[in-house]
Amino acid sequence: AEKVLSPPGQEVKITEAKEKDIDGRAYYQFGFTAKNNRYTRHTLVSATIDKGKYYIFVTGANERRWGTMGEKLQKVVDSFKVM
């Protein structure tokens, strides 16, 4: 996450990581926070590979909105599925 999904100079902390199987395909989910001197952003990611192609879904919210949006965004990430 630190080198790919956040701008340089931010403090990145992985908050969760898991693998799950949907219809025989592995999905890798993780969450992280990226913090700089002005704000903290929470990010959720789900990724999979299908027929040699990499699919990734990323969403998130700032610290102020995370309390109301975090659970809803987790449901969205959990629903990500390559057809």
CSV table of N, CA, C and O in Angstrom, one decimal:
chain,number,residue,atom,x,y,z
A,1,ALA,N,0.8,-1.2,0.0
A,1,ALA,CA,0.0,0.0,0.0
A,1,ALA,C,0.9,1.2,0.0
A,1,ALA,O,0.6,2.2,-0.7
A,2,GLU,N,1.9,1.2,0.8
A,2,GLU,CA,2.8,2.4,0.9
A,2,GLU,C,3.4,2.8,-0.4
A,2,GLU,O,3.5,4.0,-0.7
A,3,LYS,N,3.8,1.9,-1.2
A,3,LYS,CA,4.5,2.2,-2.5
A,3,LYS,C,3.5,2.4,-3.7
A,3,LYS,O,3.9,2.9,-4.7
A,4,VAL,N,2.3,1.9,-3.5
A,4,VAL,CA,1.4,1.8,-4.7
A,4,VAL,C,0.1,2.7,-4.5
A,4,VAL,O,-0.3,3.4,-5.4
A,5,LEU,N,-0.5,2.6,-3.4
A,5,LEU,CA,-1.8,3.2,-3.2
A,5,LEU,C,-1.9,4.5,-2.4
A,5,LEU,O,-3.0,4.9,-2.1
A,6,SER,N,-0.8,5.1,-2.1
A,6,SER,CA,-0.8,6.3,-1.3
A,6,SER,C,0.4,7.2,-1.8
A,6,SER,O,1.4,6.7,-2.3
A,7,PRO,N,0.2,8.5,-1.7
A,7,PRO,CA,1.2,9.4,-2.1
A,7,PRO,C,2.5,9.3,-1.3
A,7,PRO,O,2.4,8.9,-0.1
A,8,PRO,N,3.6,9.7,-1.8
A,8,PRO,CA,4.9,9.7,-1.0
A,8,PRO,C,4.8,10.6,0.2
A,8,PRO,O,4.0,11.6,0.2
A,9,GLY,N,5.4,10.2,1.3
A,9,GLY,CA,5.5,11.0,2.5
A,9,GLY,C,4.4,10.7,3.5
A,9,GLY,O,4.3,11.4,4.5
A,10,GLN,N,3.5,9.8,3.2
A,10,GLN,CA,2.4,9.5,4.1
A,10,GLN,C,2.8,8.3,5.0
A,10,GLN,O,3.5,7.4,4.5
A,11,GLU,N,2.4,8.3,6.2
A,11,GLU,CA,2.6,7.2,7.1
A,11,GLU,C,1.4,6.2,6.9
A,11,GLU,O,0.3,6.5,7.0
A,12,VAL,N,1.8,5.0,6.4
A,12,VAL,CA,0.8,3.9,6.0
A,12,VAL,C,0.8,2.8,7.1
A,12,VAL,O,1.9,2.4,7.5
A,13,LYS,N,-0.4,2.4,7.5
A,13,LYS,CA,-0.5,1.3,8.4
A,13,LYS,C,-1.6,0.4,7.9
A,13,LYS,O,-2.7,0.8,7.6
A,14,ILE,N,-1.2,-0.9,7.7
A,14,ILE,CA,-2.2,-1.9,7.3
A,14,ILE,C,-3.1,-2.2,8.5
A,14,ILE,O,-2.6,-2.5,9.6
A,15,THR,N,-4.4,-2.1,8.3
A,15,THR,CA,-5.3,-2.4,9.4
A,15,THR,C,-6.0,-3.7,9.3
A,15,THR,O,-6.5,-4.2,10.3
A,16,GLU,N,-6.0,-4.3,8.2
A,16,GLU,CA,-6.6,-5.7,8.0
A,16,GLU,C,-6.1,-6.3,6.7
A,16,GLU,O,-5.8,-5.6,5.8
A,17,ALA,N,-6.1,-7.6,6.7
A,17,ALA,CA,-5.7,-8.3,5.5
A,17,ALA,C,-6.3,-9.7,5.5
A,17,ALA,O,-6.3,-10.4,6.6
A,18,LYS,N,-7.0,-10.1,4.4
A,18,LYS,CA,-7.6,-11.5,4.4
A,18,LYS,C,-7.7,-11.9,3.0
A,18,LYS,O,-7.7,-11.2,2.0
A,19,GLU,N,-7.9,-13.2,2.9
A,19,GLU,CA,-8.1,-13.9,1.6
A,19,GLU,C,-9.4,-14.6,1.7
A,19,GLU,O,-9.7,-15.2,2.7
A,20,LYS,N,-10.2,-14.5,0.6
A,20,LYS,CA,-11.5,-15.2,0.6
A,20,LYS,C,-11.7,-15.8,-0.7
A,20,LYS,O,-11.2,-15.4,-1.7
A,21,ASP,N,-12.5,-16.9,-0.8
A,21,ASP,CA,-12.8,-17.6,-2.0
A,21,ASP,C,-14.2,-17.3,-2.4
A,21,ASP,O,-15.2,-17.5,-1.6
A,22,ILE,N,-14.4,-16.9,-3.6
A,22,ILE,CA,-15.8,-16.6,-4.2
A,22,ILE,C,-15.8,-17.4,-5.5
A,22,ILE,O,-15.0,-17.1,-6.4
A,23,ASP,N,-16.7,-18.4,-5.6
A,23,ASP,CA,-16.8,-19.2,-6.8
A,23,ASP,C,-15.5,-19.7,-7.3
A,23,ASP,O,-15.2,-19.8,-8.5
A,24,GLY,N,-14.7,-20.2,-6.4
A,24,GLY,CA,-13.4,-20.8,-6.8
A,24,GLY,C,-12.3,-19.8,-7.1
A,24,GLY,O,-11.2,-20.3,-7.6
A,25,ARG,N,-12.5,-18.6,-6.9
A,25,ARG,CA,-11.5,-17.6,-7.3
A,25,ARG,C,-11.0,-16.9,-6.0
A,25,ARG,O,-11.9,-16.5,-5.1
A,26,ALA,N,-9.7,-16.7,-5.8
A,26,ALA,CA,-9.2,-16.1,-4.6
A,26,ALA,C,-9.3,-14.5,-4.7
A,26,ALA,O,-9.0,-14.0,-5.8
A,27,TYR,N,-9.8,-13.9,-3.7
A,27,TYR,CA,-9.9,-12.5,-3.6
A,27,TYR,C,-9.1,-12.1,-2.4
A,27,TYR,O,-9.2,-12.7,-1.3
A,28,TYR,N,-8.3,-11.1,-2.6
A,28,TYR,CA,-7.4,-10.6,-1.5
A,28,TYR,C,-7.9,-9.2,-1.1
A,28,TYR,O,-8.0,-8.3,-1.9
A,29,GLN,N,-8.3,-9.1,0.2
A,29,GLN,CA,-8.8,-7.8,0.7
A,29,GLN,C,-7.9,-7.3,1.8
A,29,GLN,O,-7.4,-8.1,2.6
A,30,PHE,N,-7.7,-6.0,1.8
A,30,PHE,CA,-7.0,-5.4,2.8
A,30,PHE,C,-7.4,-4.0,3.0
A,30,PHE,O,-8.0,-3.4,2.2
A,31,GLY,N,-7.2,-3.5,4.2
A,31,GLY,CA,-7.5,-2.1,4.6
A,31,GLY,C,-6.2,-1.5,5.1
A,31,GLY,O,-5.4,-2.1,5.7
A,32,PHE,N,-6.1,-0.1,4.9
A,32,PHE,CA,-5.0,0.6,5.5
A,32,PHE,C,-5.4,2.0,5.7
A,32,PHE,O,-6.4,2.5,5.2
A,33,THR,N,-4.6,2.7,6.6
A,33,THR,CA,-4.8,4.1,6.8
A,33,THR,C,-3.5,4.8,6.2
A,33,THR,O,-2.4,4.2,6.3
A,34,ALA,N,-3.7,6.0,5.6
A,34,ALA,CA,-2.6,6.8,5.2
A,34,ALA,C,-2.7,8.1,5.8
A,34,ALA,O,-3.8,8.8,5.7
A,35,LYS,N,-1.7,8.5,6.6
A,35,LYS,CA,-1.8,9.7,7.4
A,35,LYS,C,-0.6,10.7,7.0
A,35,LYS,O,0.5,10.3,6.8
A,36,ASN,N,-1.0,11.9,6.8
A,36,ASN,CA,0.0,13.0,6.7
A,36,ASN,C,-0.3,14.0,7.8
A,36,ASN,O,-1.1,13.8,8.7
A,37,ASN,N,0.4,15.2,7.7
A,37,ASN,CA,0.2,16.1,8.8
A,37,ASN,C,-1.1,16.9,8.8
A,37,ASN,O,-1.4,17.6,9.7
A,38,ARG,N,-2.0,16.7,7.7
A,38,ARG,CA,-3.2,17.4,7.7
A,38,ARG,C,-4.5,16.5,7.8
A,38,ARG,O,-5.5,16.9,8.3
A,39,TYR,N,-4.4,15.2,7.5
A,39,TYR,CA,-5.5,14.3,7.5
A,39,TYR,C,-5.1,12.8,7.5
A,39,TYR,O,-4.0,12.5,7.2
A,40,THR,N,-6.1,12.0,7.9
A,40,THR,CA,-5.9,10.5,7.8
A,40,THR,C,-7.0,10.0,6.8
A,40,THR,O,-8.2,10.4,6.9
A,41,ARG,N,-6.6,9.1,5.9
A,41,ARG,CA,-7.6,8.5,5.0
A,41,ARG,C,-7.6,7.0,5.2
A,41,ARG,O,-6.5,6.4,5.3
A,42,HIS,N,-8.8,6.5,5.3
A,42,HIS,CA,-9.0,5.0,5.4
A,42,HIS,C,-9.3,4.5,4.0
A,42,HIS,O,-10.1,5.1,3.3
A,43,THR,N,-8.6,3.4,3.7
A,43,THR,CA,-8.8,2.8,2.3
A,43,THR,C,-9.1,1.3,2.5
A,43,THR,O,-8.4,0.6,3.3
A,44,LEU,N,-10.0,0.8,1.6
A,44,LEU,CA,-10.3,-0.6,1.6
A,44,LEU,C,-10.1,-1.1,0.1
A,44,LEU,O,-10.4,-0.4,-0.8
A,45,VAL,N,-9.5,-2.3,0.0
A,45,VAL,CA,-9.1,-2.8,-1.3
A,45,VAL,C,-9.5,-4.2,-1.4
A,45,VAL,O,-9.5,-5.0,-0.5
A,46,SER,N,-10.0,-4.6,-2.6
A,46,SER,CA,-10.3,-6.0,-3.0
A,46,SER,C,-9.6,-6.3,-4.3
A,46,SER,O,-9.8,-5.4,-5.3
A,47,ALA,N,-8.9,-7.3,-4.5
A,47,ALA,CA,-8.2,-7.6,-5.7
A,47,ALA,C,-8.3,-9.1,-6.1
A,47,ALA,O,-8.3,-9.9,-5.2
A,48,THR,N,-8.3,-9.4,-7.4
A,48,THR,CA,-8.3,-10.8,-7.8
A,48,THR,C,-7.6,-10.8,-9.2
A,48,THR,O,-7.4,-9.8,-9.9
A,49,ILE,N,-7.3,-12.0,-9.7
A,49,ILE,CA,-6.8,-12.2,-11.0
A,49,ILE,C,-7.7,-13.2,-11.7
A,49,ILE,O,-8.1,-14.2,-11.1
A,50,ASP,N,-8.0,-12.9,-13.0
A,50,ASP,CA,-8.9,-13.8,-13.8
A,50,ASP,C,-8.4,-13.8,-15.2
A,50,ASP,O,-8.2,-12.7,-15.8
A,51,LYS,N,-8.1,-15.0,-15.7
A,51,LYS,CA,-7.6,-15.1,-17.1
A,51,LYS,C,-6.4,-14.2,-17.4
A,51,LYS,O,-6.3,-13.6,-18.4
A,52,GLY,N,-5.5,-14.2,-16.4
A,52,GLY,CA,-4.3,-13.4,-16.6
A,52,GLY,C,-4.4,-11.9,-16.4
A,52,GLY,O,-3.5,-11.2,-16.7
A,53,LYS,N,-5.6,-11.4,-16.0
A,53,LYS,CA,-5.8,-10.0,-15.8
A,53,LYS,C,-6.0,-9.7,-14.4
A,53,LYS,O,-6.7,-10.5,-13.7
A,54,TYR,N,-5.5,-8.6,-13.9
A,54,TYR,CA,-5.5,-8.2,-12.5
A,54,TYR,C,-6.7,-7.2,-12.4
A,54,TYR,O,-6.8,-6.2,-13.1
A,55,TYR,N,-7.6,-7.4,-11.4
A,55,TYR,CA,-8.7,-6.6,-11.1
A,55,TYR,C,-8.6,-6.1,-9.7
A,55,TYR,O,-8.4,-6.9,-8.8
A,56,ILE,N,-8.8,-4.8,-9.6
A,56,ILE,CA,-8.7,-4.2,-8.2
A,56,ILE,C,-9.8,-3.2,-8.0
A,56,ILE,O,-10.2,-2.4,-8.9
A,57,PHE,N,-10.4,-3.2,-6.8
A,57,PHE,CA,-11.4,-2.3,-6.4
A,57,PHE,C,-10.9,-1.5,-5.2
A,57,PHE,O,-10.5,-2.2,-4.2
A,58,VAL,N,-10.9,-0.2,-5.2
A,58,VAL,CA,-10.4,0.6,-4.1
A,58,VAL,C,-11.5,1.6,-3.7
A,58,VAL,O,-12.0,2.3,-4.6
A,59,THR,N,-11.7,1.8,-2.5
A,59,THR,CA,-12.6,2.8,-2.0
A,59,THR,C,-12.1,3.3,-0.6
A,59,THR,O,-11.3,2.6,0.0
A,60,GLY,N,-12.6,4.4,-0.1
A,60,GLY,CA,-12.2,4.9,1.2
A,60,GLY,C,-12.9,6.2,1.6
A,60,GLY,O,-13.7,6.7,0.8
A,61,ALA,N,-12.5,6.6,2.7
A,61,ALA,CA,-13.1,7.9,3.3
A,61,ALA,C,-12.1,8.5,4.2
A,61,ALA,O,-11.2,7.8,4.7
A,62,ASN,N,-12.2,9.8,4.4
A,62,ASN,CA,-11.3,10.5,5.3
A,62,ASN,C,-11.8,10.2,6.8
A,62,ASN,O,-12.8,9.6,7.0
A,63,GLU,N,-10.9,10.5,7.7
A,63,GLU,CA,-11.2,10.2,9.1
A,63,GLU,C,-12.5,10.7,9.6
A,63,GLU,O,-13.2,10.0,10.3
A,64,ARG,N,-12.9,11.9,9.2
A,64,ARG,CA,-14.1,12.5,9.6
A,64,ARG,C,-15.4,11.7,9.2
A,64,ARG,O,-16.3,11.5,9.9
A,65,ARG,N,-15.3,11.1,8.0
A,65,ARG,CA,-16.5,10.3,7.5
A,65,ARG,C,-16.4,8.9,7.8
A,65,ARG,O,-17.4,8.1,7.6
A,66,TRP,N,-15.2,8.4,8.2
A,66,TRP,CA,-15.1,6.9,8.4
A,66,TRP,C,-16.0,6.3,9.4
A,66,TRP,O,-16.5,5.2,9.2
A,67,GLY,N,-16.3,7.0,10.4
A,67,GLY,CA,-17.3,6.5,11.4
A,67,GLY,C,-18.6,6.2,10.9
A,67,GLY,O,-19.3,5.2,11.3
A,68,THR,N,-19.1,7.0,10.0
A,68,THR,CA,-20.4,6.7,9.4
A,68,THR,C,-20.4,5.9,8.1
A,68,THR,O,-21.3,5.2,7.7
A,69,MET,N,-19.2,5.9,7.4
A,69,MET,CA,-19.1,5.3,6.1
A,69,MET,C,-18.4,4.0,6.1
A,69,MET,O,-18.5,3.2,5.2
A,70,GLY,N,-17.5,3.7,7.1
A,70,GLY,CA,-16.7,2.5,7.1
A,70,GLY,C,-17.4,1.2,6.9
A,70,GLY,O,-17.0,0.4,6.0
A,71,GLU,N,-18.5,1.0,7.6
A,71,GLU,CA,-19.2,-0.2,7.5
A,71,GLU,C,-19.9,-0.4,6.1
A,71,GLU,O,-19.9,-1.4,5.5
A,72,LYS,N,-20.4,0.7,5.6
A,72,LYS,CA,-21.1,0.7,4.3
A,72,LYS,C,-20.0,0.4,3.2
A,72,LYS,O,-20.3,-0.4,2.3
A,73,LEU,N,-18.9,1.0,3.3
A,73,LEU,CA,-17.8,0.8,2.3
A,73,LEU,C,-17.3,-0.6,2.4
A,73,LEU,O,-17.0,-1.2,1.4
A,74,GLN,N,-17.3,-1.2,3.6
A,74,GLN,CA,-16.8,-2.6,3.7
A,74,GLN,C,-17.8,-3.5,3.0
A,74,GLN,O,-17.4,-4.5,2.3
A,75,LYS,N,-19.1,-3.2,3.1
A,75,LYS,CA,-20.1,-4.0,2.3
A,75,LYS,C,-19.9,-3.9,0.8
A,75,LYS,O,-20.1,-4.9,0.1
A,76,VAL,N,-19.6,-2.7,0.4
A,76,VAL,CA,-19.3,-2.5,-1.1
A,76,VAL,C,-18.1,-3.4,-1.5
A,76,VAL,O,-18.1,-4.1,-2.5
A,77,VAL,N,-17.0,-3.3,-0.7
A,77,VAL,CA,-15.8,-4.1,-1.0
A,77,VAL,C,-16.1,-5.6,-1.0
A,77,VAL,O,-15.7,-6.3,-1.9
A,78,ASP,N,-16.9,-6.0,0.0
A,78,ASP,CA,-17.2,-7.4,0.1
A,78,ASP,C,-18.1,-7.9,-1.1
A,78,ASP,O,-18.1,-9.1,-1.5
A,79,SER,N,-18.8,-7.0,-1.8
A,79,SER,CA,-19.6,-7.3,-2.9
A,79,SER,C,-18.9,-7.4,-4.3
A,79,SER,O,-19.4,-7.8,-5.3
A,80,PHE,N,-17.6,-6.9,-4.3
A,80,PHE,CA,-16.8,-6.9,-5.5
A,80,PHE,C,-16.6,-8.3,-6.0
A,80,PHE,O,-16.1,-9.2,-5.3
A,81,LYS,N,-17.0,-8.6,-7.2
A,81,LYS,CA,-16.9,-9.9,-7.8
A,81,LYS,C,-16.7,-9.8,-9.3
A,81,LYS,O,-17.4,-9.0,-10.0
A,82,VAL,N,-15.7,-10.5,-9.9
A,82,VAL,CA,-15.5,-10.5,-11.3
A,82,VAL,C,-16.4,-11.5,-11.9
A,82,VAL,O,-16.5,-12.6,-11.5
A,83,MET,N,-17.1,-11.1,-12.9
A,83,MET,CA,-18.1,-12.0,-13.6
A,83,MET,C,-17.5,-12.8,-14.7
A,83,MET,O,-16.7,-12.4,-15.4
